[in-house]
Structure formats: C-alpha cells, structure tokens
Short mmCIF file of C-alpha atoms in Angstrom, two decimals:
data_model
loop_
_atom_site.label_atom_id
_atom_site.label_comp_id
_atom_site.label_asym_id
_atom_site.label_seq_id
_atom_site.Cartn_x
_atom_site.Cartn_y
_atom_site.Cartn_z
CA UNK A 1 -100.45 120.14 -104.79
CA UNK A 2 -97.20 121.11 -103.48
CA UNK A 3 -95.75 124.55 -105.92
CA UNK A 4 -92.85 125.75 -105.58
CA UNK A 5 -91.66 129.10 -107.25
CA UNK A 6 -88.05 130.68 -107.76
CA UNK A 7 -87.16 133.95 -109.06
CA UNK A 8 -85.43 135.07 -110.96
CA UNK A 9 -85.14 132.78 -113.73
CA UNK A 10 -82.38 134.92 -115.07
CA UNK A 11 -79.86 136.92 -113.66
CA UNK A 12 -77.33 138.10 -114.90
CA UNK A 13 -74.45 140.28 -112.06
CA UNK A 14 -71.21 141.46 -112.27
CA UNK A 15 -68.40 139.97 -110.28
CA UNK A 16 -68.38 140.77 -107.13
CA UNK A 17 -71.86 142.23 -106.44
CA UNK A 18 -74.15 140.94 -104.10
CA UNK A 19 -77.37 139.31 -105.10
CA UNK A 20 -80.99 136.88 -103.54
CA UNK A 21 -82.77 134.24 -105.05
CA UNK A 22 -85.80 133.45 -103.76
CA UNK A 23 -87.75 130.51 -103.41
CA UNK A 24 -91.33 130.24 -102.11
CA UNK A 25 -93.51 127.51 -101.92
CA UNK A 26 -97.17 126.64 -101.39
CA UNK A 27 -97.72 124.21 -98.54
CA UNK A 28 -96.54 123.35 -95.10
CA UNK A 29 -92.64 122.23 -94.74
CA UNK A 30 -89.46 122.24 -93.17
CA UNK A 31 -87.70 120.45 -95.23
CA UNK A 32 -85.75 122.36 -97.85
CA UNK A 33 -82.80 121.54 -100.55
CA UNK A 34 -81.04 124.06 -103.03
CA UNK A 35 -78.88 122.27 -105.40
CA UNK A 36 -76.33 123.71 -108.09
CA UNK A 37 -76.50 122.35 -111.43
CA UNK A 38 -73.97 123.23 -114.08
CA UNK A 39 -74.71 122.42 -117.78
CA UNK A 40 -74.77 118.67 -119.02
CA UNK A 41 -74.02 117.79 -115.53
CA UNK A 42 -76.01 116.37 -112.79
CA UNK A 43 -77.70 118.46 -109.55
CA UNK A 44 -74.72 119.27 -106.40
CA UNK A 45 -76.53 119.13 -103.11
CA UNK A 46 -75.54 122.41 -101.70
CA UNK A 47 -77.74 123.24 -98.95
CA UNK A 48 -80.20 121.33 -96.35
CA UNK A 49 -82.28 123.39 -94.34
CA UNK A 50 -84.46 121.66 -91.89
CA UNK A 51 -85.90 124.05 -89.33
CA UNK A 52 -87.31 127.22 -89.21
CA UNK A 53 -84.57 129.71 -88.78
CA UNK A 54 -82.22 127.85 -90.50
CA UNK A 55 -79.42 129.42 -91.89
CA UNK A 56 -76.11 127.58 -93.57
CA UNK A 57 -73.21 128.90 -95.33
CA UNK A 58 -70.65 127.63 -97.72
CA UNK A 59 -67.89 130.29 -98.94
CA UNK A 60 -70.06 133.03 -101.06
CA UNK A 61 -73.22 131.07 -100.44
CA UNK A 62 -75.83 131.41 -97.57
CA UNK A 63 -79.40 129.82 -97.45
CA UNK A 64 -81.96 130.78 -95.19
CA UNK A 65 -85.42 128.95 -94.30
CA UNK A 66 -88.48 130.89 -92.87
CA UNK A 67 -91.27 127.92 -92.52
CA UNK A 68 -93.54 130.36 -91.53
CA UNK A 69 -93.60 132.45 -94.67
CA UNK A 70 -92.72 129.67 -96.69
CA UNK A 71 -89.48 131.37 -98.45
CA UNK A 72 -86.15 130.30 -98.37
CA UNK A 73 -83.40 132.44 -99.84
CA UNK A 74 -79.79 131.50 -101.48
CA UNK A 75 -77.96 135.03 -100.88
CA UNK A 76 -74.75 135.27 -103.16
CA UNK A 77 -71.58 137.82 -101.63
CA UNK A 78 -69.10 139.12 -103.90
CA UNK A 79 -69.66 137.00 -106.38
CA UNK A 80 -66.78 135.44 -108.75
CA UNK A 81 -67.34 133.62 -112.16
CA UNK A 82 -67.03 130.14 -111.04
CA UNK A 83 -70.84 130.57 -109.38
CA UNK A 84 -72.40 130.42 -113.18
CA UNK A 85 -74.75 127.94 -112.99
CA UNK A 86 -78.01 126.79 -112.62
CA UNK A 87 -79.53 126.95 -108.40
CA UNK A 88 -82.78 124.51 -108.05
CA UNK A 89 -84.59 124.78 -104.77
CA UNK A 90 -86.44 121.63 -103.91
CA UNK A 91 -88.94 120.90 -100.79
CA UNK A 92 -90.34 117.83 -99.06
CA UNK A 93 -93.77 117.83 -98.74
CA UNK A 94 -95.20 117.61 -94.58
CA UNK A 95 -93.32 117.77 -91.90
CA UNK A 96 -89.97 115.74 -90.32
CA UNK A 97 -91.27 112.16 -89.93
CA UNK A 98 -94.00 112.41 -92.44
CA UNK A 99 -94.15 111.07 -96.16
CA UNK A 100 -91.27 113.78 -97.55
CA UNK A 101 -89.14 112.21 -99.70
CA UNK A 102 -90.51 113.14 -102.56
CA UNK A 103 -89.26 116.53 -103.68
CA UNK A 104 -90.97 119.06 -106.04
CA UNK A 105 -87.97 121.30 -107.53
CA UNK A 106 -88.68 125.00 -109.01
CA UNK A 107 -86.98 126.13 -112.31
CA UNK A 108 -83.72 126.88 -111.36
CA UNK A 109 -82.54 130.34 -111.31
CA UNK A 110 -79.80 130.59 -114.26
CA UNK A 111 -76.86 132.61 -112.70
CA UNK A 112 -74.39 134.32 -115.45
CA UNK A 113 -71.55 136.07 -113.44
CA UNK A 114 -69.75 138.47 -115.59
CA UNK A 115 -66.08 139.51 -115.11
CA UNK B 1 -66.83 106.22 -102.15
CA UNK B 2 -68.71 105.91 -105.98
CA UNK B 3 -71.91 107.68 -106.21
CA UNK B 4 -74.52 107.24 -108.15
CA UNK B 5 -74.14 105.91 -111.76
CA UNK B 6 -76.20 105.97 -114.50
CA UNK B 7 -76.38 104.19 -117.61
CA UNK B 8 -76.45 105.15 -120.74
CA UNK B 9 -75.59 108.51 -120.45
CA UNK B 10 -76.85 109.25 -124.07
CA UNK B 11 -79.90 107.15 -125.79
CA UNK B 12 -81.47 107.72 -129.05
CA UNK B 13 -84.10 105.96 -129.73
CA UNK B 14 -86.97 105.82 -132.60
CA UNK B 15 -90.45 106.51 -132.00
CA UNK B 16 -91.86 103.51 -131.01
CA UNK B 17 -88.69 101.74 -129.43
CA UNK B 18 -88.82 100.35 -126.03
CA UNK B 19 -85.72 101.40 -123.84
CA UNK B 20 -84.54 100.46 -120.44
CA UNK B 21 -82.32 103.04 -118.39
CA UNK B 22 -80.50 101.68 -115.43
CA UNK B 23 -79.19 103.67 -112.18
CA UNK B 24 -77.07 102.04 -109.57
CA UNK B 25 -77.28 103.81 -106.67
CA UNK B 26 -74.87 104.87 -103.86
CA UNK B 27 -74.25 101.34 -101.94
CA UNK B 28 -76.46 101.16 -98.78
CA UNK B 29 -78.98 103.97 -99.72
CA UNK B 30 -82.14 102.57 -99.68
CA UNK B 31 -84.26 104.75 -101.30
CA UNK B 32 -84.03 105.20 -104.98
CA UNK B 33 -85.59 107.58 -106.87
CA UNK B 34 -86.26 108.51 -110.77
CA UNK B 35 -86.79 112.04 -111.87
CA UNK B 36 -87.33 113.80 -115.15
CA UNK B 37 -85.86 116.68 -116.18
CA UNK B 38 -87.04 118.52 -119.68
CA UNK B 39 -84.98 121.27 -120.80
CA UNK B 40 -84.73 124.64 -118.97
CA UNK B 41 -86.67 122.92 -116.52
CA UNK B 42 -86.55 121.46 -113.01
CA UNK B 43 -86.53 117.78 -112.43
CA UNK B 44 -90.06 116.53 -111.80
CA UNK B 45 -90.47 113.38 -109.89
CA UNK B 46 -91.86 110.27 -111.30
CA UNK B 47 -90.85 107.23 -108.72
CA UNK B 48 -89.65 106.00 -105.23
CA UNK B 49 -88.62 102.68 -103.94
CA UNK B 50 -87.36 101.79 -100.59
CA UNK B 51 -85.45 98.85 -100.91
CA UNK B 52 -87.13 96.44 -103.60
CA UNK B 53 -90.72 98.02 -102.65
CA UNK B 54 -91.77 100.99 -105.03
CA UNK B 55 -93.91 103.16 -102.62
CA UNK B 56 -95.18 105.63 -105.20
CA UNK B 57 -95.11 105.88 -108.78
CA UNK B 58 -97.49 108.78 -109.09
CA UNK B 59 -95.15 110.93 -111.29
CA UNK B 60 -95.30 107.90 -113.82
CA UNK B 61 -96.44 109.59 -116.95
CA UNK B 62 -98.21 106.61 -118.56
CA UNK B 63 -98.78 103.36 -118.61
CA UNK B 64 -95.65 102.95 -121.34
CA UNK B 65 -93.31 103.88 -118.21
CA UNK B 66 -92.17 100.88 -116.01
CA UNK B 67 -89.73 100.71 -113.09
CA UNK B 68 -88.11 97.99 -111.35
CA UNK B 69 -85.70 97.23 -108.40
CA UNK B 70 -86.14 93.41 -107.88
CA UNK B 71 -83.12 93.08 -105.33
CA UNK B 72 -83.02 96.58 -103.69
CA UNK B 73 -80.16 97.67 -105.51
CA UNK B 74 -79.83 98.48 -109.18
CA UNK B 75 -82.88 99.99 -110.52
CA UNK B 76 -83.98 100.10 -114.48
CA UNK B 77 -86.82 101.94 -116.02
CA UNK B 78 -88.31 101.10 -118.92
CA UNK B 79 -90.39 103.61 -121.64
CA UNK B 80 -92.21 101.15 -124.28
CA UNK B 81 -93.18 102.22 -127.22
CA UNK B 82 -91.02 105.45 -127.25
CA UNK B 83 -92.73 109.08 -128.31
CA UNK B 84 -91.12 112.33 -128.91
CA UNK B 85 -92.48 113.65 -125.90
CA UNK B 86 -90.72 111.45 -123.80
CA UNK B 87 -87.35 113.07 -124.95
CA UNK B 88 -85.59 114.46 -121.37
CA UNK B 89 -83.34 113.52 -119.02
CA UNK B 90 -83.71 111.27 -116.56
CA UNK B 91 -82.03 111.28 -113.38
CA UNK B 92 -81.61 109.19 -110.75
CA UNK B 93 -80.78 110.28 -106.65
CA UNK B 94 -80.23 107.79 -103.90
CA UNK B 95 -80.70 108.65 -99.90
CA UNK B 96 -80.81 107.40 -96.64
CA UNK B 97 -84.31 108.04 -95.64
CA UNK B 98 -85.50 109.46 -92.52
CA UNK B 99 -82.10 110.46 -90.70
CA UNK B 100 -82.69 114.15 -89.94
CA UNK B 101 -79.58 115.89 -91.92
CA UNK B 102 -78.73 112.73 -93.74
CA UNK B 103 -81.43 112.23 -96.12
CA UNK B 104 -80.09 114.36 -98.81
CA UNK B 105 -80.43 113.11 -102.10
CA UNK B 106 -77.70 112.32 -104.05
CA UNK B 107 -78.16 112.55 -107.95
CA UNK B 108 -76.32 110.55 -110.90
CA UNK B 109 -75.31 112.43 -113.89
CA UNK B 110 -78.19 111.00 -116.12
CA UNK B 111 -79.24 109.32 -119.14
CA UNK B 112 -80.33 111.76 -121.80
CA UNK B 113 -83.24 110.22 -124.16
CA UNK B 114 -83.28 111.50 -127.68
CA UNK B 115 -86.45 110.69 -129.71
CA UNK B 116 -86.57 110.77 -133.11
#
C-alpha cells in the first residue's frame, strides 16, 4: 500500500523567510503532484514532476523530485502572505505507462505566513 | 474553457437519506475521478472511470456508495442510506490520461455532505 507522508503539518513563518516541505513516500514512482488548496475551495494543480531530477518553479515556489529516495520537496523563498494555504503532495502509484492514475495525497502541510 | 463543476456544492442530508452528487467534468477528459476529503485531511480516492467504464472502485467505502457515468460524461454518485460518517467532501478531478505532462488532474470545487 502506497503511503505517502508530509511534514510539517503546521508551519507557521514570517514573511519573507525561507522555508521546505517535505514529502516522502513508500513505493516506487515518478509520478508526483503538489497542489495548493485554500479554505472552502477546491485543490490548484501547482506542480507535476515526472522524472527523477525534476525540478519546476513558479514565482516563490520550487518542487523537486528525487525517485530514488522517494522525497520530493516544495521549497518556499521570501515568502509573502498570499502563500497561506494548505500544499497536498499526491503520487501515482508504478511507473510512466503503468496503472497511475490513481493518486494517494498526504495531509497537506497548513502554511500561515505572518506579516 | 469551464472546468470542472460540481453539484450541489452544499448537501444536508438525514441519517438514512439516499443522495446523489453529480460532477461534470472538463469536456474531452476522459477519465473521471471521485475523491473524499474529511476535514484536516487529504483527499482519499474512492473511484475511476475512463469514459463510461469504471476501472476501479476500490476506495468505495461500502456497499451504500454507487457511481455511475452511463454516457462518458457527467458522472453522479450516490450514498444510500446516509450515516454520519459519511459527512466529507467529495471532490471530483477530470484528466487526460496517459499523455506524459498532460495528465494532471483537474479538481471541481466540491459538494460538501452534512449528516445529521
């Protein structure tokens, strides 16, 4: 059974500080998702990362996929107030090709940025 | 273009109700899929169709839990007999399957079920 496991739950920063949060999960694949949900609204695909090595970046945002340790991380830069929200990581069991459309999500990391 | 729309947005229902949620999807995304998210948690997966075929409905809870696409478009599920544990939200997400960098799934802003 596919786990996948985000910390931290919580974190709380200060505008513009720098901060990870890191996903790992349990079984082979190179298929990975982070999505930004903010509250009573529905998930934001952010990120796709689909190789080993991959790294993508959107304004203060960069994700990173290492297949081989299983960890992808969602690295925040200076960050402002509008980030506050809630960052899922989700992966696709197997491996391009295979059966992975079914995507097991962590618990969110709940990001408070603070003026 | 639209993405995908849920409806109701809000349902509250008594214990032992029958309700039926319906999701239209992003036009010409084949794959539809239902997900359930309880609160403070992430979504958890309960089915998949591709087209009018569903291809897995292991995340189905129970037996009480019923999804349907008959034409490949619009989906519904259905939760007889209603209990409180069945209070979430329930999303919906439409893709393109198997198109490298294209098979993101899109989510609708879903229908949250109330209990009583």
């Amino acid at each position: 059974e596919l786990k996948v496991e985000q910390n931290p739950l919580f974190l709380s920063m200060q505008e513009g500080k720098n901060y990870t949060i890191y996903c790992n999960y349990s079984t082979t694949s190179d298929r990975l998702y982070w999505y930004r949900q903010d509250p009573g609204k529905s998930l934001e695909s952010l990120f796709v990362l689909l190789s080993n090595g991959a790294v993508k970046q959107e304004g203060r945002l960069m994700a990173s996929l290492d297949t081989k340790a299983r960890l992808s991380t969602l690295h925040i830069t200076a960050a402002v107030h509008d980030l506050s929200a809630t960052y899922f990581c989700a992966v696709a069991p197997g491996i391009s090709g295979g059966s992975n459309y079914k995507l097991t999500f962590g618990k969110g990391t709940l990001l408070t940025v603070n003026p | 273009g639209a993405g995908v729309s849920q409806s109701p947005r809000y349902k509250v229902a008594k214990r032992g109700q029958d309700v039926a949620l319906r999701c239209d999807p992003i036009s010409g995304h084949v794959s539809l899929f239902w997900y359930q998210q309880a609160l403070g948690q992430g979504p958890e997966f309960l089915t998949y169709f591709q087209n009018e075929a569903q291809l897995d409905k292991s995340g189905l809870p129970s037996d009480r839990f019923f999804a349907e696409r008959p034409e490949g478009s619009v989906s519904t599920l259905k939760i007889q007999r209603t209990q409180q544990e069945d209070s979430a939200v329930y999303l919906c997400a439409s893709s393109i399957p198997n198109r490298p960098g294209e098979d993101t799934q899109y989510f609708g802003p879903g229908t949250r079920l109330t209990v009583l």
